[in-house]
């Protein structure tokens, strides 16, 4: 039985996905197609085409996207993921980052030192941000260091990313043979965080801002019936948006909640629509990877701290391992 995987949006919770996918990868689970959107794109690309390391190593490395807890307690912004925009900022990062990349991250002390120097570098990075800017951050200047887009073309399964074309006012789906770092940036351009990314003359925004799951890539008849490939869709169950809501501990936390809560609510609705409508229309079955929500520290669920990302990775890893044990028949 052939299986497709769908990875949706939700950046602060991406290590839930990377942990679960790492568990499946270690157990040699294989998919006939992967469709991704939003933060799920990064997890999918690290699984499919990591640069300079194995898929499992790349997925584990997502824990290092978090900020040392000692720093995050008093400066709760992820300066390691969201970077200042501008041409001077790009030149500054290209000069400084090779030296920062040499710093080890093997112990809590080394992680603190590494993140402290990253914070100092981020603080002194020049920027052209102004009231006329269309977004706060540079569009993922780190992606070429993490993903080998040439390698993606040779993976033995179908691979899709989606982005919303603002000129045509429609969703576009990109396949593995055409996906580059520019397509990734177009598909990651979440409004206000990032400026719309211009690709082939048209501005794009993140696909998950409009459709939190990339069901469309797999629900087209030409994909479902191509080579008789897809019989089952595996998707990560959506965390309850009511549990994500909490009294904000800062203005930044309140802003993150204002982004994530609507996205989570949309995702839950998308899953319900699929279960009620598409399963009757298409000859496929939906299987959910469910997380142990009792192991999640809900007041910190949206934190970019190292401890939270590591904890979510562990919760995701257990969910992936449990799913494999319960559905071994899906993965011959």
PDB file of N, CA, C and O in Angstrom, residues 219-246:
ATOM      1  N   UNK A 219      -4.924  15.915  -4.145  1.00  0.00           N
ATOM      2  CA  UNK A 219      -6.317  15.586  -4.405  1.00  0.00           C
ATOM      3  C   UNK A 219      -6.704  15.699  -5.873  1.00  0.00           C
ATOM      4  O   UNK A 219      -7.788  15.302  -6.264  1.00  0.00           O
ATOM      5  N   UNK A 220      -5.809  16.272  -6.668  1.00  0.00           N
ATOM      6  CA  UNK A 220      -6.093  16.315  -8.095  1.00  0.00           C
ATOM      7  C   UNK A 220      -6.064  14.897  -8.642  1.00  0.00           C
ATOM      8  O   UNK A 220      -5.193  14.098  -8.312  1.00  0.00           O
ATOM      9  N   UNK A 221      -6.990  14.591  -9.510  1.00  0.00           N
ATOM     10  CA  UNK A 221      -7.087  13.219 -10.010  1.00  0.00           C
ATOM     11  C   UNK A 221      -5.799  12.779 -10.697  1.00  0.00           C
ATOM     12  O   UNK A 221      -5.397  11.625 -10.610  1.00  0.00           O
ATOM     13  N   UNK A 222      -5.091  13.707 -11.324  1.00  0.00           N
ATOM     14  CA  UNK A 222      -3.886  13.311 -12.039  1.00  0.00           C
ATOM     15  C   UNK A 222      -2.802  12.843 -11.076  1.00  0.00           C
ATOM     16  O   UNK A 222      -1.914  12.092 -11.449  1.00  0.00           O
ATOM     17  N   UNK A 223      -2.888  13.285  -9.801  1.00  0.00           N
ATOM     18  CA  UNK A 223      -1.911  12.826  -8.819  1.00  0.00           C
ATOM     19  C   UNK A 223      -2.369  11.539  -8.142  1.00  0.00           C
ATOM     20  O   UNK A 223      -1.582  10.622  -7.931  1.00  0.00           O
ATOM     21  N   UNK A 224      -3.647  11.484  -7.780  1.00  0.00           N
ATOM     22  CA  UNK A 224      -4.135  10.321  -7.055  1.00  0.00           C
ATOM     23  C   UNK A 224      -4.066   9.064  -7.910  1.00  0.00           C
ATOM     24  O   UNK A 224      -3.709   7.990  -7.449  1.00  0.00           O
ATOM     25  N   UNK A 225      -4.387   9.204  -9.173  1.00  0.00           N
ATOM     26  CA  UNK A 225      -4.438   8.032 -10.025  1.00  0.00           C
ATOM     27  C   UNK A 225      -3.164   7.818 -10.828  1.00  0.00           C
ATOM     28  O   UNK A 225      -3.063   6.853 -11.569  1.00  0.00           O
ATOM     29  N   UNK A 226      -2.184   8.729 -10.706  1.00  0.00           N
ATOM     30  CA  UNK A 226      -0.927   8.554 -11.419  1.00  0.00           C
ATOM     31  C   UNK A 226      -0.203   7.320 -10.903  1.00  0.00           C
ATOM     32  O   UNK A 226       0.106   7.217  -9.713  1.00  0.00           O
ATOM     33  N   UNK A 227       0.019   6.366 -11.744  1.00  0.00           N
ATOM     34  CA  UNK A 227       0.668   5.103 -11.404  1.00  0.00           C
ATOM     35  C   UNK A 227      -0.069   4.374 -10.277  1.00  0.00           C
ATOM     36  O   UNK A 227       0.480   3.519  -9.601  1.00  0.00           O
ATOM     37  N   UNK A 228      -1.355   4.722 -10.077  1.00  0.00           N
ATOM     38  CA  UNK A 228      -2.100   4.103  -8.989  1.00  0.00           C
ATOM     39  C   UNK A 228      -1.435   4.317  -7.650  1.00  0.00           C
ATOM     40  O   UNK A 228      -1.433   3.442  -6.786  1.00  0.00           O
ATOM     41  N   UNK A 229      -0.852   5.514  -7.445  1.00  0.00           N
ATOM     42  CA  UNK A 229       0.123   5.691  -6.372  1.00  0.00           C
ATOM     43  C   UNK A 229      -0.472   5.829  -4.982  1.00  0.00           C
ATOM     44  O   UNK A 229      -0.030   5.155  -4.061  1.00  0.00           O
ATOM     45  N   UNK A 230      -1.420   6.702  -4.750  1.00  0.00           N
ATOM     46  CA  UNK A 230      -1.774   7.086  -3.389  1.00  0.00           C
ATOM     47  C   UNK A 230      -3.036   6.376  -2.920  1.00  0.00           C
ATOM     48  O   UNK A 230      -4.096   6.515  -3.523  1.00  0.00           O
ATOM     49  N   UNK A 231      -2.908   5.640  -1.833  1.00  0.00           N
ATOM     50  CA  UNK A 231      -4.043   4.979  -1.203  1.00  0.00           C
ATOM     51  C   UNK A 231      -4.348   5.567   0.172  1.00  0.00           C
ATOM     52  O   UNK A 231      -5.471   5.496   0.643  1.00  0.00           O
ATOM     53  N   UNK A 232      -3.314   6.118   0.821  1.00  0.00           N
ATOM     54  CA  UNK A 232      -3.463   6.641   2.179  1.00  0.00           C
ATOM     55  C   UNK A 232      -2.742   7.974   2.305  1.00  0.00           C
ATOM     56  O   UNK A 232      -1.641   8.140   1.779  1.00  0.00           O
ATOM     57  N   UNK A 233      -3.366   8.920   2.990  1.00  0.00           N
ATOM     58  CA  UNK A 233      -2.727  10.194   3.322  1.00  0.00           C
ATOM     59  C   UNK A 233      -2.422  10.208   4.812  1.00  0.00           C
ATOM     60  O   UNK A 233      -3.305   9.969   5.638  1.00  0.00           O
ATOM     61  N   UNK A 234      -1.181  10.478   5.160  1.00  0.00           N
ATOM     62  CA  UNK A 234      -0.774  10.619   6.555  1.00  0.00           C
ATOM     63  C   UNK A 234      -0.616  12.101   6.850  1.00  0.00           C
ATOM     64  O   UNK A 234       0.076  12.828   6.127  1.00  0.00           O
ATOM     65  N   UNK A 235      -1.255  12.560   7.914  1.00  0.00           N
ATOM     66  CA  UNK A 235      -1.207  13.978   8.269  1.00  0.00           C
ATOM     67  C   UNK A 235      -1.024  14.083   9.776  1.00  0.00           C
ATOM     68  O   UNK A 235      -1.431  13.201  10.534  1.00  0.00           O
ATOM     69  N   UNK A 236      -0.383  15.153  10.227  1.00  0.00           N
ATOM     70  CA  UNK A 236      -0.218  15.378  11.661  1.00  0.00           C
ATOM     71  C   UNK A 236      -1.478  15.988  12.237  1.00  0.00           C
ATOM     72  O   UNK A 236      -2.001  16.968  11.712  1.00  0.00           O
ATOM     73  N   UNK A 237      -1.972  15.384  13.305  1.00  0.00           N
ATOM     74  CA  UNK A 237      -3.172  15.903  13.948  1.00  0.00           C
ATOM     75  C   UNK A 237      -2.906  17.314  14.470  1.00  0.00           C
ATOM     76  O   UNK A 237      -1.787  17.646  14.876  1.00  0.00           O
ATOM     77  N   UNK A 238      -3.936  18.127  14.473  1.00  0.00           N
ATOM     78  CA  UNK A 238      -3.787  19.547  14.817  1.00  0.00           C
ATOM     79  C   UNK A 238      -4.000  19.744  16.306  1.00  0.00           C
ATOM     80  O   UNK A 238      -4.969  19.249  16.886  1.00  0.00           O
ATOM     81  N   UNK A 239      -3.083  20.479  16.929  1.00  0.00           N
ATOM     82  CA  UNK A 239      -3.228  20.801  18.340  1.00  0.00           C
ATOM     83  C   UNK A 239      -4.433  21.703  18.554  1.00  0.00           C
ATOM     84  O   UNK A 239      -4.780  22.517  17.707  1.00  0.00           O
ATOM     85  N   UNK A 240      -5.058  21.562  19.710  1.00  0.00           N
ATOM     86  CA  UNK A 240      -6.236  22.383  20.003  1.00  0.00           C
ATOM     87  C   UNK A 240      -5.887  23.849  20.163  1.00  0.00           C
ATOM     88  O   UNK A 240      -5.030  24.207  20.966  1.00  0.00           O
ATOM     89  N   UNK A 241      -6.562  24.712  19.387  1.00  0.00           N
ATOM     90  CA  UNK A 241      -6.251  26.140  19.462  1.00  0.00           C
ATOM     91  C   UNK A 241      -6.657  26.720  20.803  1.00  0.00           C
ATOM     92  O   UNK A 241      -6.094  27.710  21.262  1.00  0.00           O
ATOM     93  N   UNK A 242      -7.642  26.086  21.483  1.00  0.00           N
ATOM     94  CA  UNK A 242      -8.047  26.589  22.788  1.00  0.00           C
ATOM     95  C   UNK A 242      -6.943  26.390  23.820  1.00  0.00           C
ATOM     96  O   UNK A 242      -6.807  27.173  24.763  1.00  0.00           O
ATOM     97  N   UNK A 243      -6.105  25.347  23.630  1.00  0.00           N
ATOM     98  CA  UNK A 243      -4.993  25.126  24.551  1.00  0.00           C
ATOM     99  C   UNK A 243      -3.820  26.042  24.235  1.00  0.00           C
ATOM    100  O   UNK A 243      -3.008  26.349  25.109  1.00  0.00           O
ATOM    101  N   UNK A 244      -3.692  26.444  22.979  1.00  0.00           N
ATOM    102  CA  UNK A 244      -2.612  27.366  22.619  1.00  0.00           C
ATOM    103  C   UNK A 244      -2.845  28.737  23.224  1.00  0.00           C
ATOM    104  O   UNK A 244      -1.915  29.445  23.611  1.00  0.00           O
ATOM    105  N   UNK A 245      -4.104  29.138  23.331  1.00  0.00           N
ATOM    106  CA  UNK A 245      -4.429  30.442  23.916  1.00  0.00           C
ATOM    107  C   UNK A 245      -4.041  30.487  25.394  1.00  0.00           C
ATOM    108  O   UNK A 245      -4.328  29.568  26.152  1.00  0.00           O
ATOM    109  N   UNK A 246      -3.366  31.556  25.776  1.00  0.00           N
ATOM    110  CA  UNK A 246      -3.028  31.775  27.174  1.00  0.00           C
ATOM    111  C   UNK A 246      -2.786  33.263  27.379  1.00  0.00           C
ATOM    112  O   UNK A 246      -2.638  34.029  26.417  1.00  0.00           O
TER     113      UNK A 246
END
